[in-house]
Coordinates of N, CA and C in Angstrom, one line a residue:
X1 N -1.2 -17.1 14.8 CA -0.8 -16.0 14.0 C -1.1 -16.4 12.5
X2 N -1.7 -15.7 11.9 CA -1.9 -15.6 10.5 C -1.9 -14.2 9.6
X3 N -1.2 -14.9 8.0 CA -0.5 -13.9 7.3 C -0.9 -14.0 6.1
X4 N -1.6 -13.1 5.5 CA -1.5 -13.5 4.3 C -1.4 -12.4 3.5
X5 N -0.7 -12.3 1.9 CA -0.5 -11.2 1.2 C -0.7 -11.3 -0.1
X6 N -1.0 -9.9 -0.6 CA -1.5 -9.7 -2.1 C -0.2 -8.6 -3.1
X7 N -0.3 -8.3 -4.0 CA 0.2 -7.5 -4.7 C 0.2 -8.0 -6.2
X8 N 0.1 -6.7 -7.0 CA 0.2 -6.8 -8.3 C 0.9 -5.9 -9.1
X9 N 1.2 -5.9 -10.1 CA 1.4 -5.1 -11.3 C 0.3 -4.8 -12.4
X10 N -0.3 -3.7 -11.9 CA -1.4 -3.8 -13.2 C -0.8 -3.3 -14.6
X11 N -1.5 -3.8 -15.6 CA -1.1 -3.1 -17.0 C -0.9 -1.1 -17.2
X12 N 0.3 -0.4 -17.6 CA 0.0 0.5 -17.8 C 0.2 1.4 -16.2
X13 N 0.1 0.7 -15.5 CA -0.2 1.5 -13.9 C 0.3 0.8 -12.9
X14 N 0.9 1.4 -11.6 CA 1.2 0.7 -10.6 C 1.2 1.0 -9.5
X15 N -0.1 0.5 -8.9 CA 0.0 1.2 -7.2 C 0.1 0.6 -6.1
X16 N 0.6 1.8 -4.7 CA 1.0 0.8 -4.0 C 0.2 1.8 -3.1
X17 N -0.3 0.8 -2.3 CA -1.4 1.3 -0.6 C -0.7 1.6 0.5
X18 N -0.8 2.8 0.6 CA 0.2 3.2 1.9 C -0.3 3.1 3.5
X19 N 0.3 3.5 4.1 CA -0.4 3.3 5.6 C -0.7 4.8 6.5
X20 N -1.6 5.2 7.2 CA -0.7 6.4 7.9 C -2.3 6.9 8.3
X21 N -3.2 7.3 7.3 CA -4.2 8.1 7.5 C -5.0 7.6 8.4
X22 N -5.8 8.5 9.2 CA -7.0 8.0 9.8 C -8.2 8.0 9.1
X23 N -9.2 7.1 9.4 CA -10.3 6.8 8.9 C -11.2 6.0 9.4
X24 N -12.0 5.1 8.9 CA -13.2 4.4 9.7 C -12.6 3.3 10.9
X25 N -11.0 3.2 10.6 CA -10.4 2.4 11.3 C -9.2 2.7 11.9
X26 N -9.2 2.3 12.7 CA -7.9 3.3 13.2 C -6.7 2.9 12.5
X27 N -6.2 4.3 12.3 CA -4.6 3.5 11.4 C -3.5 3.7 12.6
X28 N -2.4 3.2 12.0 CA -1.1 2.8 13.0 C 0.1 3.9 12.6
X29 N 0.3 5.5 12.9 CA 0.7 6.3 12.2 C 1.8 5.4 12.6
X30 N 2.7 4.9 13.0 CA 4.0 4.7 13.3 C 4.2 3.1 12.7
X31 N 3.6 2.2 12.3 CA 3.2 1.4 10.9 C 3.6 2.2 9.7
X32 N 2.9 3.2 9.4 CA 2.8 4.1 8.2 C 4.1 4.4 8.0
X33 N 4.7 5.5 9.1 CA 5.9 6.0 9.1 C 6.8 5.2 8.8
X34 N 6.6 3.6 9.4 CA 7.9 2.6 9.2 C 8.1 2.2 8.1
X35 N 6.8 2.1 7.2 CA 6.5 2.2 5.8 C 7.4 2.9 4.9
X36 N 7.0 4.0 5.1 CA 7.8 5.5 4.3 C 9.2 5.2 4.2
X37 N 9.9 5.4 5.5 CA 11.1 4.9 5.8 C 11.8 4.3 5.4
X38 N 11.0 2.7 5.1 CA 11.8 1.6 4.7 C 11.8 1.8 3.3
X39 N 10.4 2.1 3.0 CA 10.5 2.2 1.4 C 11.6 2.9 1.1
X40 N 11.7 4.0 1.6 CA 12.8 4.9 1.0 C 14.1 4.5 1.6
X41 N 14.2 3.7 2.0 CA 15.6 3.0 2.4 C 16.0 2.3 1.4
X42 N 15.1 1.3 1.1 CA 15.5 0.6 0.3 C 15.6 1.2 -1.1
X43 N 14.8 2.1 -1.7 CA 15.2 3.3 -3.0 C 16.3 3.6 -2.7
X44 N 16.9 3.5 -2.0 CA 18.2 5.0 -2.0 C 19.0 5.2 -3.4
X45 N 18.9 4.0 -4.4 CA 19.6 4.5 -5.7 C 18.1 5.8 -6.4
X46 N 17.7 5.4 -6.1 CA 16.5 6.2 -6.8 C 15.9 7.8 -6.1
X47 N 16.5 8.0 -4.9 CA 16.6 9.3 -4.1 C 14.9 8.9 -3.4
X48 N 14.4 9.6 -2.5 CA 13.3 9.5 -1.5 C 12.4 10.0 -2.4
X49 N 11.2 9.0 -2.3 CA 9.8 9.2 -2.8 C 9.3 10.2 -2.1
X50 N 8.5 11.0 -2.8 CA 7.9 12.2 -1.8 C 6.2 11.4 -1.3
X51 N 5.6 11.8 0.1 CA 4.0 11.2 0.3 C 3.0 12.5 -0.2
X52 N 2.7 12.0 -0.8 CA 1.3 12.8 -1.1 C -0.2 12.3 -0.9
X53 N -0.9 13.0 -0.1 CA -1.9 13.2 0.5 C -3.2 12.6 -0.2
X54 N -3.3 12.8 -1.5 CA -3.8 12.2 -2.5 C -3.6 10.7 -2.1
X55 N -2.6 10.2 -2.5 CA -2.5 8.5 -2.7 C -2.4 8.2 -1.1
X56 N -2.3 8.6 -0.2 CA -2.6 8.0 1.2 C -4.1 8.0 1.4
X57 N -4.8 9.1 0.7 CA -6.3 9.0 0.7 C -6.7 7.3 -0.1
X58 N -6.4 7.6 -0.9 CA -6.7 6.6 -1.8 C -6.0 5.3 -1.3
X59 N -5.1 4.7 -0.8 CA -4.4 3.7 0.1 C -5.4 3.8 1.1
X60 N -6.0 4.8 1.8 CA -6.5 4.4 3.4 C -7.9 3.6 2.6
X61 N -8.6 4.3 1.9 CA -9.8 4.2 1.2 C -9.7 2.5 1.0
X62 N -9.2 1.8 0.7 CA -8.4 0.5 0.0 C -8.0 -0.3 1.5
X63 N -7.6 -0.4 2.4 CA -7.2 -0.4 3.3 C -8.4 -0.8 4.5
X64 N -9.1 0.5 4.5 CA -10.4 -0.1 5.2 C -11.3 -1.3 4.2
X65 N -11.7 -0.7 3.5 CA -11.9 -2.2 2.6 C -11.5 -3.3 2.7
X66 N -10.8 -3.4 2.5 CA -9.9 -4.6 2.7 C -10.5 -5.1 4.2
X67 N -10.6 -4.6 5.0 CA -10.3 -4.9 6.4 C -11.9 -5.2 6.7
X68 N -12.9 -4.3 5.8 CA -14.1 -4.2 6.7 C -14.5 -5.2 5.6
X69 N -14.5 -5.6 4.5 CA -15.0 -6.7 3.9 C -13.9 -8.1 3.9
X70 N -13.3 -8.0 4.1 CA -12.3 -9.4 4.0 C -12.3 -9.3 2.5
X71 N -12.0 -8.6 1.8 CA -11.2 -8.4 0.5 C -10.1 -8.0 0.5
X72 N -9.3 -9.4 0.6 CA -7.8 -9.2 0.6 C -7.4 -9.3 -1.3
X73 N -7.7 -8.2 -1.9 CA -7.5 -8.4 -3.7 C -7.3 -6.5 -4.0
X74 N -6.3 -6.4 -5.1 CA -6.3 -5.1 -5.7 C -7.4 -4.7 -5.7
X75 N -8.8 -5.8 -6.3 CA -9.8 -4.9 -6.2 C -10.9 -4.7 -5.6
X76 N -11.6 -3.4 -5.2 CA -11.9 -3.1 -3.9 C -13.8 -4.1 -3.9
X77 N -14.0 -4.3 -3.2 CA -15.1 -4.5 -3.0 C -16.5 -4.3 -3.6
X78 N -16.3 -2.8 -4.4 CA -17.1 -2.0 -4.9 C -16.6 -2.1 -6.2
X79 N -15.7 -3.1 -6.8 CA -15.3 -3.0 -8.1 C -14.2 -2.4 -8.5
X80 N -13.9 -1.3 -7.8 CA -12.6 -0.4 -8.2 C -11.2 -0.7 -8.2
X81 N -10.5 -0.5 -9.2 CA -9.3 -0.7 -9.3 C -8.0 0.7 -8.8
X82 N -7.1 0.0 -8.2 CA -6.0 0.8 -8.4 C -5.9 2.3 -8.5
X83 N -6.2 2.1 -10.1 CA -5.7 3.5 -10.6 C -7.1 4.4 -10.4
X84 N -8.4 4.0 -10.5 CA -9.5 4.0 -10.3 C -9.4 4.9 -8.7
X85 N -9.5 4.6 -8.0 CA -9.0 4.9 -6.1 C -8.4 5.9 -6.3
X86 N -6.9 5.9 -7.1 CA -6.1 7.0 -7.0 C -6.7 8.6 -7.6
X87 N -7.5 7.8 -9.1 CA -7.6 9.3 -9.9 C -9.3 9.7 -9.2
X88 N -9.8 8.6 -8.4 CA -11.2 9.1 -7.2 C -10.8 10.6 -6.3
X89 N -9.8 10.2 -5.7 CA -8.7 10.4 -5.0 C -7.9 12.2 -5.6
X90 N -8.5 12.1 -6.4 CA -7.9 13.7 -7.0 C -6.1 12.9 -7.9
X91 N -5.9 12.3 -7.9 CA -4.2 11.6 -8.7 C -4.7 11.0 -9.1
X92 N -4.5 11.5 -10.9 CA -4.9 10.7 -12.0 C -3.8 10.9 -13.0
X93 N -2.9 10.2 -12.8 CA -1.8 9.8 -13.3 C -1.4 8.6 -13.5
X94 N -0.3 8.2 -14.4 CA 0.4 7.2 -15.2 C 2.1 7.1 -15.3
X95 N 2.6 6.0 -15.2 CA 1.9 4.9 -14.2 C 1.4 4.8 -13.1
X96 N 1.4 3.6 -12.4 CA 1.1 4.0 -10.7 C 1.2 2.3 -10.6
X97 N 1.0 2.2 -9.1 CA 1.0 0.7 -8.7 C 1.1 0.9 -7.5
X98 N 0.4 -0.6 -6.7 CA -0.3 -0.8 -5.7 C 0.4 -2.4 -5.2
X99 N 0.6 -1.8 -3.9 CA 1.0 -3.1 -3.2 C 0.0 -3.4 -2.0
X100 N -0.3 -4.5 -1.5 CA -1.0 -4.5 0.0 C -0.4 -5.5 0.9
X101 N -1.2 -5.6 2.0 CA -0.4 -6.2 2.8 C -1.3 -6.6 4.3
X102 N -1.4 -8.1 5.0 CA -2.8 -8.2 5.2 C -2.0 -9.1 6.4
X103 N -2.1 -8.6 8.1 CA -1.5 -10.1 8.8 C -2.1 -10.1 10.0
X104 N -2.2 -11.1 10.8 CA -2.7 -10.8 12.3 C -1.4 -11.2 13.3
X105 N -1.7 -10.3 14.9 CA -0.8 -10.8 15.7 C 0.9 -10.2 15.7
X106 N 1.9 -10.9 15.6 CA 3.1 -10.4 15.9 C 3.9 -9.7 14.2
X107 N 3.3 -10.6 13.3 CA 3.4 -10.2 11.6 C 2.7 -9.0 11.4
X108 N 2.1 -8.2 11.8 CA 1.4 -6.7 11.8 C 2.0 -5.9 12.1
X109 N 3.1 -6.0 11.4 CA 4.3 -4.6 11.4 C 4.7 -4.0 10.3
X110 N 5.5 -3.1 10.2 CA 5.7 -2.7 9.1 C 6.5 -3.4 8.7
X111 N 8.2 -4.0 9.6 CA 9.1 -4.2 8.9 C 8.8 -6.1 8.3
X112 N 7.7 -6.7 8.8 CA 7.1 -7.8 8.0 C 6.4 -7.4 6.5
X113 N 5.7 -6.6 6.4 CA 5.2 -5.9 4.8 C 6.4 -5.6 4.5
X114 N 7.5 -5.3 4.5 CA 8.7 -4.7 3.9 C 9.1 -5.8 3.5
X115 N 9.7 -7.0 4.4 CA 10.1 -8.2 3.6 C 9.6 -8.7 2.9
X116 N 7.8 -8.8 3.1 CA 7.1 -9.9 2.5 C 7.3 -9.3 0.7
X117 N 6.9 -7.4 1.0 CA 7.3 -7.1 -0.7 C 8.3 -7.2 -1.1
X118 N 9.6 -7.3 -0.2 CA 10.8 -7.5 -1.3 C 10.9 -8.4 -1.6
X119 N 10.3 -9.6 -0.7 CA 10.5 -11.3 -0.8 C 9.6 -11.7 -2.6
X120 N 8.9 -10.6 -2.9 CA 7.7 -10.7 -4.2 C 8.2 -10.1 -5.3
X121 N 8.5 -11.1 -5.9 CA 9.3 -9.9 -7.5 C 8.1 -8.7 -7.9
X122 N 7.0 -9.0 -8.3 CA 6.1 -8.0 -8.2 C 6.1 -6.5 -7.2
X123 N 6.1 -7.1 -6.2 CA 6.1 -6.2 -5.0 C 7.7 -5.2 -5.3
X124 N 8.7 -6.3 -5.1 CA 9.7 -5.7 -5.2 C 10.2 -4.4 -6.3
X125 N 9.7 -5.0 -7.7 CA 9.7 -4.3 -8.9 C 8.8 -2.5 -8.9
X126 N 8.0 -2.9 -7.9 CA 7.5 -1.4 -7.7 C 7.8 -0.9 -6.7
X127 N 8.0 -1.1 -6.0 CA 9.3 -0.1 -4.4 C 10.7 0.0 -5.5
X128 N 11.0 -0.4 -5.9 CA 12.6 -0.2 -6.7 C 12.3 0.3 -8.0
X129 N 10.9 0.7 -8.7 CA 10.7 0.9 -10.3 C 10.8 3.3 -9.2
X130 N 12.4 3.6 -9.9 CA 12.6 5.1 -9.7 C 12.0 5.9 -10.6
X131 N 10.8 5.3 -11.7 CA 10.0 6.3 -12.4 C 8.9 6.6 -11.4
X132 N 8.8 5.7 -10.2 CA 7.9 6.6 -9.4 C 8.4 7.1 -8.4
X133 N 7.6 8.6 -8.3 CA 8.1 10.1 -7.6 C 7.6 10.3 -6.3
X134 N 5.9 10.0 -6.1 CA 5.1 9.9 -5.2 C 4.4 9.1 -4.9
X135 N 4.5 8.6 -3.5 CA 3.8 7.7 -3.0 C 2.2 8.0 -1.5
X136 N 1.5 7.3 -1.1 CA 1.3 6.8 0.1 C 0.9 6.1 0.8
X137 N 1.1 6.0 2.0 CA 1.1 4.7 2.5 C 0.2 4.6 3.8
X138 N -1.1 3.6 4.1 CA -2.0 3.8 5.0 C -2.7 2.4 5.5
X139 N -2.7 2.6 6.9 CA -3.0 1.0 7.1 C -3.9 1.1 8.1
X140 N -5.0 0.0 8.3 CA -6.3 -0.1 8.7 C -6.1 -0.9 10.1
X141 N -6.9 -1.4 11.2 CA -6.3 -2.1 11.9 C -7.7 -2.3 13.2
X142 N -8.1 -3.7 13.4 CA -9.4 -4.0 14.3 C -9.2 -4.4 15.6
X143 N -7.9 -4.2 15.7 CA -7.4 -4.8 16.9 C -6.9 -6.5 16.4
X144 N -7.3 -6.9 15.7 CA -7.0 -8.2 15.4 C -6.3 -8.2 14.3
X145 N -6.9 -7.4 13.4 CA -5.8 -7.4 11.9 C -5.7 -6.4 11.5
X146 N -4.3 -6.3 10.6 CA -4.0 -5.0 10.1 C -3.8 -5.4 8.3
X147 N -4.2 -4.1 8.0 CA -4.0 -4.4 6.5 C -3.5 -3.0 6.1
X148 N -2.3 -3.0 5.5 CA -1.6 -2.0 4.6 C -1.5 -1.8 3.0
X149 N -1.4 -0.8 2.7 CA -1.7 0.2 1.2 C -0.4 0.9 0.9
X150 N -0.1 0.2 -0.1 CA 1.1 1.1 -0.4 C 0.4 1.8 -2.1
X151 N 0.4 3.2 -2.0 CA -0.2 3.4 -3.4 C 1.1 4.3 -4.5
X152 N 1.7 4.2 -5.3 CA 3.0 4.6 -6.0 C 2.3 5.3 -7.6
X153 N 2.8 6.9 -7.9 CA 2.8 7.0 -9.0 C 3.6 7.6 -9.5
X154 N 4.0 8.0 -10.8 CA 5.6 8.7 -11.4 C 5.4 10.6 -11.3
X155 N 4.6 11.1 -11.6 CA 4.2 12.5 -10.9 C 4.5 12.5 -10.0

């Protein structure tokens, strides 16, 4: 079993890659959903993030990437950043932030991405930062590895 994870805080923006959508890979809707959930469990001083369709676009987009190039990094393969993905994505808004999340084997769950972000001051600071309103969340998966997208903005 191997685990490995990324996240950042970009300047100005902060996104997180969500899980859920389908795409060139098959996603894990019930990964995704455990995602939502937890995130918004853990908010509860900050009331439930709403998912918007937009940033789960933009998480799955990030997601497969990640997965089909072995670019485990905010930035995608093709150069793109973050906020870049999101405002591709039709959400071009400020702030925003991006978490990911990258494991093989029994660590390919949701509620392992949930510790590993809270375990990350980074990570943690944007699941808990209540200026953000909408999220989503989308995760990629080859049978061998899964890699998740949390993408977060204050709109």
């Amino acid at each position: 079993m191997r685990m490995k994870i990324a996240g950042a805080l970009a300047v100005g923006a902060v996104v997180i890659t969500a899980v859920g959508a389908t795409a060139e890979f098959p996603a894990q809707a019930d990964v995704a959903s455990g995602l939502y959930a937890g995130v918004n469990q853990l908010r509860q001083s900050c009331g439930a993030i709403r998912q918007d369709p937009r940033l789960t676009a933009a998480a799955q987009r990030h997601a497969n990437d990640m997965l089909a190039n072995n670019n485990f990094s905010h930035r995608g393969s093709d150069g793109s950043t973050p906020s870049a993905r999101m405002a591709d994505a039709g959400y071009a808004t400020a702030p925003s932030g991006e978490i990911v999340f990258w494991a093989t084997g029994s660590s390919a769950t949701a509620d392992a991405a949930l510790a590993f972000w809270m375990g990350s001051p980074g990570h943690r600071a944007i699941i808990l930062n209540c200026e953000f309103a909408a999220a989503g969340f989308a995760t990629a998966s080859n049978g061998t590895m899964m890699t998740a997208v949390g993408d977060f903005a204050a709109a």
